[in-house]
PDB file of N, CA and C in Angstrom:
ATOM      1  N   MET A  39       0.875  -1.022   0.000  1.00 74.00           N
ATOM      2  CA  MET A  39       0.119   0.033   0.181  1.00 74.00           C
ATOM      3  C   MET A  39       0.792   1.236  -0.045  1.00 74.00           C
ATOM      4  N   LEU A  40       1.934   1.260   0.738  1.00 78.00           N
ATOM      5  CA  LEU A  40       2.807   2.294   0.742  1.00 78.00           C
ATOM      6  C   LEU A  40       3.479   2.687  -0.498  1.00 78.00           C
ATOM      7  N   GLY A  41       3.541   1.856  -1.359  1.00 80.00           N
ATOM      8  CA  GLY A  41       4.023   2.313  -2.895  1.00 80.00           C
ATOM      9  C   GLY A  41       3.048   3.197  -3.915  1.00 80.00           C
ATOM     10  N   TYR A  42       1.729   3.355  -3.121  1.00 82.00           N
ATOM     11  CA  TYR A  42       0.692   4.189  -3.880  1.00 82.00           C
ATOM     12  C   TYR A  42       0.908   5.582  -3.371  1.00 82.00           C
ATOM     13  N   LEU A  43       1.848   5.771  -2.464  1.00 86.00           N
ATOM     14  CA  LEU A  43       1.924   7.208  -1.941  1.00 86.00           C
ATOM     15  C   LEU A  43       3.076   7.850  -2.291  1.00 86.00           C
ATOM     16  N   SER A  44       3.039   9.079  -2.327  1.00 84.00           N
ATOM     17  CA  SER A  44       4.186   9.831  -2.647  1.00 84.00           C
ATOM     18  C   SER A  44       4.856  10.423  -1.458  1.00 84.00           C
ATOM     19  N   TRP A  45       6.034  10.801  -1.515  1.00 84.00           N
ATOM     20  CA  TRP A  45       6.974  11.450  -0.246  1.00 84.00           C
ATOM     21  C   TRP A  45       6.067  12.579   0.407  1.00 84.00           C
ATOM     22  N   ARG A  46       5.280  13.509  -0.608  1.00 89.00           N
ATOM     23  CA  ARG A  46       4.347  14.249   0.356  1.00 89.00           C
ATOM     24  C   ARG A  46       3.166  14.068   1.556  1.00 89.00           C
ATOM     25  N   ASP A  47       2.862  12.422   0.945  1.00 90.00           N
ATOM     26  CA  ASP A  47       1.823  12.058   1.935  1.00 90.00           C
ATOM     27  C   ASP A  47       2.358  11.649   3.388  1.00 90.00           C
ATOM     28  N   THR A  48       1.753  12.027   4.233  1.00 92.00           N
ATOM     29  CA  THR A  48       1.898  11.885   5.689  1.00 92.00           C
ATOM     30  C   THR A  48       0.782  11.067   6.235  1.00 92.00           C
ATOM     31  N   LYS A  49      -0.052  10.842   5.562  1.00 94.00           N
ATOM     32  CA  LYS A  49      -1.229  10.265   6.396  1.00 94.00           C
ATOM     33  C   LYS A  49      -2.181   9.099   5.005  1.00 94.00           C
ATOM     34  N   ALA A  50      -2.644   7.975   6.089  1.00 94.00           N
ATOM     35  CA  ALA A  50      -3.324   6.977   4.832  1.00 94.00           C
ATOM     36  C   ALA A  50      -4.132   6.356   5.662  1.00 94.00           C
ATOM     37  N   ALA A  51      -5.265   5.787   4.910  1.00 96.00           N
ATOM     38  CA  ALA A  51      -6.309   4.993   5.389  1.00 96.00           C
ATOM     39  C   ALA A  51      -6.438   3.829   4.737  1.00 96.00           C
ATOM     40  N   VAL A  52      -6.926   2.455   5.448  1.00 96.00           N
ATOM     41  CA  VAL A  52      -7.162   1.413   5.116  1.00 96.00           C
ATOM     42  C   VAL A  52      -8.402   0.867   5.335  1.00 96.00           C
ATOM     43  N   VAL A  53      -9.584   0.799   4.476  1.00 97.00           N
ATOM     44  CA  VAL A  53     -10.783   0.606   4.861  1.00 97.00           C
ATOM     45  C   VAL A  53     -11.186  -0.827   4.746  1.00 97.00           C
ATOM     46  N   ILE A  54     -11.461  -1.577   5.519  1.00 97.00           N
ATOM     47  CA  ILE A  54     -12.119  -3.225   5.121  1.00 97.00           C
ATOM     48  C   ILE A  54     -13.244  -3.364   5.506  1.00 97.00           C
ATOM     49  N   PHE A  55     -14.013  -4.196   4.709  1.00 97.00           N
ATOM     50  CA  PHE A  55     -15.354  -4.283   4.880  1.00 97.00           C
ATOM     51  C   PHE A  55     -15.585  -5.784   4.911  1.00 97.00           C
ATOM     52  N   SER A  56     -16.241  -6.380   6.074  1.00 96.00           N
ATOM     53  CA  SER A  56     -15.874  -7.496   6.282  1.00 96.00           C
ATOM     54  C   SER A  56     -17.114  -8.335   6.342  1.00 96.00           C
ATOM     55  N   GLN A  57     -17.548  -9.285   5.516  1.00 94.00           N
ATOM     56  CA  GLN A  57     -18.689 -10.258   5.643  1.00 94.00           C
ATOM     57  C   GLN A  57     -18.492 -11.759   6.410  1.00 94.00           C
ATOM     58  N   ASN A  58     -17.439 -11.598   7.108  1.00 88.00           N
ATOM     59  CA  ASN A  58     -17.097 -12.838   8.133  1.00 88.00           C
ATOM     60  C   ASN A  58     -17.748 -13.006   9.094  1.00 88.00           C
ATOM     61  N   ALA A  59     -18.337 -14.271   9.419  1.00 87.00           N
ATOM     62  CA  ALA A  59     -19.201 -14.474  10.635  1.00 87.00           C
ATOM     63  C   ALA A  59     -18.510 -14.201  11.789  1.00 87.00           C
ATOM     64  N   ASP A  60     -17.368 -14.502  11.995  1.00 92.00           N
ATOM     65  CA  ASP A  60     -16.634 -14.295  13.135  1.00 92.00           C
ATOM     66  C   ASP A  60     -15.992 -12.889  13.146  1.00 92.00           C
ATOM     67  N   PHE A  61     -16.325 -11.706  13.318  1.00 95.00           N
ATOM     68  CA  PHE A  61     -15.730 -10.302  13.096  1.00 95.00           C
ATOM     69  C   PHE A  61     -14.752  -9.981  14.082  1.00 95.00           C
ATOM     70  N   SER A  62     -14.831 -10.547  15.195  1.00 96.00           N
ATOM     71  CA  SER A  62     -13.856 -10.573  16.453  1.00 96.00           C
ATOM     72  C   SER A  62     -12.657 -10.950  15.802  1.00 96.00           C
ATOM     73  N   LYS A  63     -12.503 -12.396  15.329  1.00 96.00           N
ATOM     74  CA  LYS A  63     -11.164 -12.912  14.657  1.00 96.00           C
ATOM     75  C   LYS A  63     -10.493 -12.033  13.339  1.00 96.00           C
ATOM     76  N   VAL A  64     -11.571 -11.238  12.633  1.00 96.00           N
ATOM     77  CA  VAL A  64     -11.055 -10.876  11.546  1.00 96.00           C
ATOM     78  C   VAL A  64     -10.226  -9.455  12.262  1.00 96.00           C
ATOM     79  N   LEU A  65     -10.690  -8.903  13.366  1.00 97.00           N
ATOM     80  CA  LEU A  65     -10.171  -7.815  13.762  1.00 97.00           C
ATOM     81  C   LEU A  65      -8.881  -7.995  14.535  1.00 97.00           C
ATOM     82  N   ALA A  66      -8.730  -9.125  15.323  1.00 97.00           N
ATOM     83  CA  ALA A  66      -7.653  -9.903  15.744  1.00 97.00           C
ATOM     84  C   ALA A  66      -6.609 -10.214  14.933  1.00 97.00           C
ATOM     85  N   THR A  67      -6.906 -10.559  13.596  1.00 96.00           N
ATOM     86  CA  THR A  67      -5.959 -10.662  12.661  1.00 96.00           C
ATOM     87  C   THR A  67      -5.328  -9.078  11.697  1.00 96.00           C
ATOM     88  N   ILE A  68      -6.451  -8.679  11.814  1.00 97.00           N
ATOM     89  CA  ILE A  68      -5.530  -6.873  11.386  1.00 97.00           C
ATOM     90  C   ILE A  68      -4.826  -6.599  12.526  1.00 97.00           C
ATOM     91  N   GLU A  69      -4.970  -6.813  14.001  1.00 97.00           N
ATOM     92  CA  GLU A  69      -4.109  -6.136  14.837  1.00 97.00           C
ATOM     93  C   GLU A  69      -2.819  -7.360  14.785  1.00 97.00           C
ATOM     94  N   ALA A  70      -3.183  -8.141  14.618  1.00 97.00           N
ATOM     95  CA  ALA A  70      -1.268  -9.065  14.728  1.00 97.00           C
ATOM     96  C   ALA A  70      -0.844  -8.927  13.324  1.00 97.00           C
ATOM     97  N   ALA A  71      -1.411  -8.738  12.169  1.00 96.00           N
ATOM     98  CA  ALA A  71      -0.832  -8.430  10.781  1.00 96.00           C
ATOM     99  C   ALA A  71       0.033  -7.242  10.567  1.00 96.00           C
ATOM    100  N   ILE A  72      -0.500  -5.939  11.499  1.00 96.00           N
ATOM    101  CA  ILE A  72       0.041  -4.751  11.311  1.00 96.00           C
ATOM    102  C   ILE A  72       1.445  -4.581  11.262  1.00 96.00           C
ATOM    103  N   PRO A  73       1.805  -5.177  12.488  1.00 96.00           N
ATOM    104  CA  PRO A  73       3.408  -4.831  12.923  1.00 96.00           C
ATOM    105  C   PRO A  73       4.290  -5.792  12.028  1.00 96.00           C
ATOM    106  N   LYS A  74       3.605  -6.955  11.307  1.00 96.00           N
ATOM    107  CA  LYS A  74       4.237  -7.564  10.393  1.00 96.00           C
ATOM    108  C   LYS A  74       4.763  -6.855   9.020  1.00 96.00           C
ATOM    109  N   GLN A  75       4.073  -5.753   8.733  1.00 94.00           N
ATOM    110  CA  GLN A  75       4.142  -5.322   7.356  1.00 94.00           C
ATOM    111  C   GLN A  75       5.645  -4.457   7.473  1.00 94.00           C
ATOM    112  N   ALA A  76       6.132  -4.254   6.298  1.00 91.00           N
ATOM    113  CA  ALA A  76       7.406  -3.538   5.583  1.00 91.00           C
ATOM    114  C   ALA A  76       7.287  -1.959   6.373  1.00 91.00           C
ATOM    115  N   ASN A  77       8.425  -1.624   6.684  1.00 93.00           N
ATOM    116  CA  ASN A  77       8.411  -0.635   6.832  1.00 93.00           C
ATOM    117  C   ASN A  77       7.805   0.364   8.225  1.00 93.00           C
ATOM    118  N   HIS A  78       7.176  -0.751   9.041  1.00 95.00           N
ATOM    119  CA  HIS A  78       6.505  -0.386  10.379  1.00 95.00           C
ATOM    120  C   HIS A  78       7.391   0.210  11.320  1.00 95.00           C
ATOM    121  N   LYS A  79       7.065   1.028  11.979  1.00 96.00           N
ATOM    122  CA  LYS A  79       7.803   1.692  13.150  1.00 96.00           C
ATOM    123  C   LYS A  79       7.124   1.097  14.277  1.00 96.00           C
ATOM    124  N   ARG A  80       5.789   1.964  14.445  1.00 96.00           N
ATOM    125  CA  ARG A  80       5.285   2.000  15.864  1.00 96.00           C
ATOM    126  C   ARG A  80       3.874   1.376  15.757  1.00 96.00           C
ATOM    127  N   GLY A  81       3.392   1.004  16.611  1.00 96.00           N
ATOM    128  CA  GLY A  81       1.854   0.505  16.719  1.00 96.00           C
ATOM    129  C   GLY A  81       1.470  -1.054  16.450  1.00 96.00           C
ATOM    130  N   PRO A  82       0.120  -1.187  16.519  1.00 96.00           N
ATOM    131  CA  PRO A  82      -1.004  -0.347  16.190  1.00 96.00           C
ATOM    132  C   PRO A  82      -1.193   0.082  17.806  1.00 96.00           C
ATOM    133  N   VAL A  83      -2.128   1.242  17.511  1.00 97.00           N
ATOM    134  CA  VAL A  83      -2.616   1.937  18.799  1.00 97.00           C
ATOM    135  C   VAL A  83      -4.259   1.599  18.324  1.00 97.00           C
ATOM    136  N   LYS A  84      -4.894   0.726  19.499  1.00 96.00           N
ATOM    137  CA  LYS A  84      -6.109   0.668  19.176  1.00 96.00           C
ATOM    138  C   LYS A  84      -6.852   1.695  19.657  1.00 96.00           C
ATOM    139  N   GLU A  85      -7.569   2.388  18.558  1.00 96.00           N
ATOM    140  CA  GLU A  85      -8.144   3.803  19.408  1.00 96.00           C
ATOM    141  C   GLU A  85      -9.606   3.478  19.364  1.00 96.00           C
ATOM    142  N   SER A  86     -10.273   2.293  18.603  1.00 96.00           N
ATOM    143  CA  SER A  86     -11.545   1.710  18.986  1.00 96.00           C
ATOM    144  C   SER A  86     -11.549   0.528  18.904  1.00 96.00           C
ATOM    145  N   GLU A  87     -12.771  -0.234  19.207  1.00 96.00           N
ATOM    146  CA  GLU A  87     -13.010  -1.667  18.717  1.00 96.00           C
ATOM    147  C   GLU A  87     -12.616  -1.911  17.332  1.00 96.00           C
ATOM    148  N   THR A  88     -12.869  -1.206  16.358  1.00 97.00           N
ATOM    149  CA  THR A  88     -12.509  -1.556  14.513  1.00 97.00           C
ATOM    150  C   THR A  88     -11.480  -0.516  14.242  1.00 97.00           C
ATOM    151  N   ARG A  89     -11.010   0.062  14.955  1.00 98.00           N
ATOM    152  CA  ARG A  89      -9.914   1.440  14.612  1.00 98.00           C
ATOM    153  C   ARG A  89      -8.569   1.061  15.198  1.00 98.00           C
ATOM    154  N   PHE A  90      -7.401   0.859  14.198  1.00 98.00           N
ATOM    155  CA  PHE A  90      -6.143   0.893  14.733  1.00 98.00           C
ATOM    156  C   PHE A  90      -5.429   2.075  13.849  1.00 98.00           C
ATOM    157  N   ARG A  91      -4.541   2.588  14.597  1.00 98.00           N
ATOM    158  CA  ARG A  91      -3.493   3.647  13.795  1.00 98.00           C
ATOM    159  C   ARG A  91      -1.630   3.084  14.133  1.00 98.00           C
ATOM    160  N   SER A  92      -1.462   3.354  13.088  1.00 98.00           N
ATOM    161  CA  SER A  92       0.189   3.086  13.158  1.00 98.00           C
ATOM    162  C   SER A  92       1.134   3.959  12.242  1.00 98.00           C
ATOM    163  N   VAL A  93       2.551   3.687  12.667  1.00 97.00           N
ATOM    164  CA  VAL A  93       3.268   4.776  12.227  1.00 97.00           C
ATOM    165  C   VAL A  93       4.358   3.700  10.926  1.00 97.00           C
ATOM    166  N   PHE A  94       4.288   4.252   9.819  1.00 95.00           N
ATOM    167  CA  PHE A  94       5.208   3.681   9.351  1.00 95.00           C
ATOM    168  C   PHE A  94       6.079   4.832   8.482  1.00 95.00           C
ATOM    169  N   GLY A  95       7.417   3.919   8.172  1.00 93.00           N
ATOM    170  CA  GLY A  95       8.280   4.573   7.462  1.00 93.00           C
ATOM    171  C   GLY A  95       7.997   4.785   6.020  1.00 93.00           C
ATOM    172  N   ASN A  96       8.355   6.008   5.165  1.00 90.00           N
ATOM    173  CA  ASN A  96       8.062   5.896   3.849  1.00 90.00           C
ATOM    174  C   ASN A  96       9.101   5.459   3.147  1.00 90.00           C
ATOM    175  N   PRO A  97       8.728   4.444   2.194  1.00 85.00           N
ATOM    176  CA  PRO A  97       9.382   3.258   1.492  1.00 85.00           C
ATOM    177  C   PRO A  97      10.663   3.895   0.604  1.00 85.00           C
ATOM    178  N   THR A  98      10.528   5.223   0.384  1.00 86.00           N
ATOM    179  CA  THR A  98      11.869   5.867  -0.330  1.00 86.00           C
ATOM    180  C   THR A  98      12.936   6.718   0.660  1.00 86.00           C
ATOM    181  N   ASP A  99      11.792   7.180   1.840  1.00 88.00           N
ATOM    182  CA  ASP A  99      12.843   7.900   2.794  1.00 88.00           C
ATOM    183  C   ASP A  99      12.573   7.538   3.995  1.00 88.00           C
ATOM    184  N   ALA A 100      13.141   6.713   4.714  1.00 80.00           N
ATOM    185  CA  ALA A 100      12.562   5.802   6.238  1.00 80.00           C
ATOM    186  C   ALA A 100      12.872   6.893   7.297  1.00 80.00           C
ATOM    187  N   ASN A 101      13.136   8.285   6.647  1.00 90.00           N
ATOM    188  CA  ASN A 101      12.787   9.639   8.089  1.00 90.00           C
ATOM    189  C   ASN A 101      11.822  10.159   7.928  1.00 90.00           C
ATOM    190  N   ARG A 102      10.946   9.804   6.906  1.00 94.00           N
ATOM    191  CA  ARG A 102       9.814  10.448   6.363  1.00 94.00           C
ATOM    192  C   ARG A 102       8.357   9.357   6.981  1.00 94.00           C
ATOM    193  N   GLU A 103       7.735  10.013   7.837  1.00 95.00           N
ATOM    194  CA  GLU A 103       6.905   8.829   8.495  1.00 95.00           C
ATOM    195  C   GLU A 103       5.309   9.009   7.919  1.00 95.00           C
ATOM    196  N   VAL A 104       4.696   7.914   7.660  1.00 94.00           N
ATOM    197  CA  VAL A 104       3.084   8.073   7.304  1.00 94.00           C
ATOM    198  C   VAL A 104       2.266   7.157   8.368  1.00 94.00           C
ATOM    199  N   ILE A 105       1.415   8.256   8.906  1.00 96.00           N
ATOM    200  CA  ILE A 105       0.475   7.437   9.799  1.00 96.00           C
ATOM    201  C   ILE A 105      -0.673   6.922   8.822  1.00 96.00           C
ATOM    202  N   VAL A 106      -1.062   5.479   9.247  1.00 96.00           N
ATOM    203  CA  VAL A 106      -1.943   4.718   8.413  1.00 96.00           C
ATOM    204  C   VAL A 106      -2.884   4.343   9.283  1.00 96.00           C
ATOM    205  N   THR A 107      -4.006   4.760   9.273  1.00 97.00           N
ATOM    206  CA  THR A 107      -5.036   4.104   9.888  1.00 97.00           C
ATOM    207  C   THR A 107      -5.778   3.031   9.400  1.00 97.00           C
ATOM    208  N   VAL A 108      -5.938   2.009   9.934  1.00 98.00           N
ATOM    209  CA  VAL A 108      -6.921   1.100   9.444  1.00 98.00           C
ATOM    210  C   VAL A 108      -8.292   1.036  10.446  1.00 98.00           C
ATOM    211  N   MET A 109      -9.555   0.724   9.583  1.00 98.00           N
ATOM    212  CA  MET A 109     -10.824   0.984   9.948  1.00 98.00           C
ATOM    213  C   MET A 109     -11.488  -0.107   9.207  1.00 98.00           C
ATOM    214  N   ALA A 110     -12.011  -1.051  10.290  1.00 98.00           N
ATOM    215  CA  ALA A 110     -12.648  -2.215   9.587  1.00 98.00           C
ATOM    216  C   ALA A 110     -14.191  -2.321  10.014  1.00 98.00           C
ATOM    217  N   PHE A 111     -15.085  -2.486   9.101  1.00 97.00           N
ATOM    218  CA  PHE A 111     -16.585  -2.409   9.148  1.00 97.00           C
ATOM    219  C   PHE A 111     -17.287  -3.816   8.814  1.00 97.00           C
ATOM    220  N   ASN A 112     -18.130  -4.466   9.870  1.00 96.00           N
ATOM    221  CA  ASN A 112     -18.492  -5.682   9.989  1.00 96.00           C
ATOM    222  C   ASN A 112     -19.989  -5.480   9.172  1.00 96.00           C
ATOM    223  N   VAL A 113     -20.065  -5.954   7.676  1.00 94.00           N
ATOM    224  CA  VAL A 113     -21.243  -5.694   6.636  1.00 94.00           C
ATOM    225  C   VAL A 113     -21.928  -7.291   6.869  1.00 94.00           C
ATOM    226  N   PRO A 114     -23.018  -7.251   7.010  1.00 86.00           N
ATOM    227  CA  PRO A 114     -23.759  -8.500   6.865  1.00 86.00           C
ATOM    228  C   PRO A 114     -24.108  -8.699   5.816  1.00 86.00           C
ATOM    229  N   LYS A 115     -23.961 -10.259   5.566  1.00 83.00           N
ATOM    230  CA  LYS A 115     -24.829 -10.278   4.123  1.00 83.00           C
ATOM    231  C   LYS A 115     -26.237 -10.420   3.875  1.00 83.00           C
ATOM    232  N   TRP A 116     -26.303  -9.953   2.574  1.00 78.00           N
ATOM    233  CA  TRP A 116     -27.708  -9.676   2.152  1.00 78.00           C
ATOM    234  C   TRP A 116     -28.488 -10.884   1.966  1.00 78.00           C
ATOM    235  N   SER A 117     -29.299 -11.313   2.282  1.00 71.00           N
ATOM    236  CA  SER A 117     -30.230 -12.427   2.095  1.00 71.00           C
ATOM    237  C   SER A 117     -31.616 -12.036   0.520  1.00 71.00           C
ATOM    238  N   THR A 118     -31.449 -13.297  -0.116  1.00 70.00           N
ATOM    239  CA  THR A 118     -31.914 -13.187  -1.140  1.00 70.00           C
ATOM    240  C   THR A 118     -33.398 -12.921  -0.980  1.00 70.00           C
ATOM    241  N   SER A 119     -34.043 -13.289   0.062  1.00 64.00           N
ATOM    242  CA  SER A 119     -35.515 -12.863   0.043  1.00 64.00           C
ATOM    243  C   SER A 119     -35.595 -11.888   0.725  1.00 64.00           C
ATOM    244  N   SER A 120     -36.593 -11.258   0.777  1.00 58.00           N
ATOM    245  CA  SER A 120     -37.426 -10.027   1.406  1.00 58.00           C
ATOM    246  C   SER A 120     -37.533 -10.418   2.831  1.00 58.00           C
ATOM    247  N   PRO A 121     -37.493  -9.233   3.749  1.00 59.00           N
ATOM    248  CA  PRO A 121     -38.073  -9.579   5.255  1.00 59.00           C
ATOM    249  C   PRO A 121     -39.410 -10.267   5.382  1.00 59.00           C
ATOM    250  N   LYS A 122     -40.203  -9.543   4.520  1.00 60.00           N
ATOM    251  CA  LYS A 122     -41.399  -9.697   4.269  1.00 60.00           C
ATOM    252  C   LYS A 122     -41.956 -11.229   4.095  1.00 60.00           C
ATOM    253  N   THR A 123     -41.277 -11.792   3.098  1.00 56.00           N
ATOM    254  CA  THR A 123     -41.188 -13.050   2.980  1.00 56.00           C
ATOM    255  C   THR A 123     -40.814 -13.757   3.737  1.00 56.00           C
ATOM    256  N   ASP A 124     -39.778 -13.548   4.706  1.00 58.00           N
ATOM    257  CA  ASP A 124     -39.178 -14.184   5.794  1.00 58.00           C
ATOM    258  C   ASP A 124     -40.556 -14.314   7.010  1.00 58.00           C
ATOM    259  N   LEU A 125     -40.911 -13.007   6.845  1.00 57.00           N
ATOM    260  CA  LEU A 125     -42.359 -13.204   8.202  1.00 57.00           C
ATOM    261  C   LEU A 125     -43.169 -14.178   7.973  1.00 57.00           C
ATOM    262  N   GLN A 126     -43.655 -13.874   6.711  1.00 57.00           N
ATOM    263  CA  GLN A 126     -44.506 -14.931   6.272  1.00 57.00           C
ATOM    264  C   GLN A 126     -44.584 -16.181   6.537  1.00 57.00           C
ATOM    265  N   GLN A 127     -43.121 -16.353   5.853  1.00 58.00           N
ATOM    266  CA  GLN A 127     -42.866 -18.165   6.075  1.00 58.00           C
ATOM    267  C   GLN A 127     -42.819 -18.460   7.309  1.00 58.00           C
ATOM    268  N   ALA A 128     -42.554 -17.658   8.399  1.00 60.00           N
ATOM    269  CA  ALA A 128     -42.457 -18.101  10.210  1.00 60.00           C
ATOM    270  C   ALA A 128     -43.612 -18.188  10.294  1.00 60.00           C
ATOM    271  N   GLN A 129     -44.842 -17.382   9.843  1.00 60.00           N
ATOM    272  CA  GLN A 129     -46.262 -17.636  10.393  1.00 60.00           C
ATOM    273  C   GLN A 129     -46.996 -18.896  10.232  1.00 60.00           C
ATOM    274  N   PRO A 130     -47.416 -19.709  11.223  1.00 62.00           N
ATOM    275  CA  PRO A 130     -48.127 -21.160  11.032  1.00 62.00           C
ATOM    276  C   PRO A 130     -49.258 -20.603  10.031  1.00 62.00           C
ATOM    277  N   GLY A 131     -49.616 -21.924   9.253  1.00 55.00           N
ATOM    278  CA  GLY A 131     -50.834 -21.776   8.544  1.00 55.00           C
ATOM    279  C   GLY A 131     -50.865 -21.178   7.437  1.00 55.00           C
TER     280      GLY A 131
END
């Protein structure tokens, strides 16, 4: 991701939309993976349950830092049937 940034960029964001059933596991994986990335310097700092902030070195200039925020969102899978149909199916008779 840092390869898409210019020398002037000091902030970046990664937005993740997850449809996984175990969203807590997704968050734990994100938190564990951040320090393993190239040019990682500090963090992650857990700013909320779903937001992590870290500092990375710019790939072309290690003295230049980039603040990267990762935000994760749990997005439920859409059902192919409408809620009205589901309610009608649940009613007896």
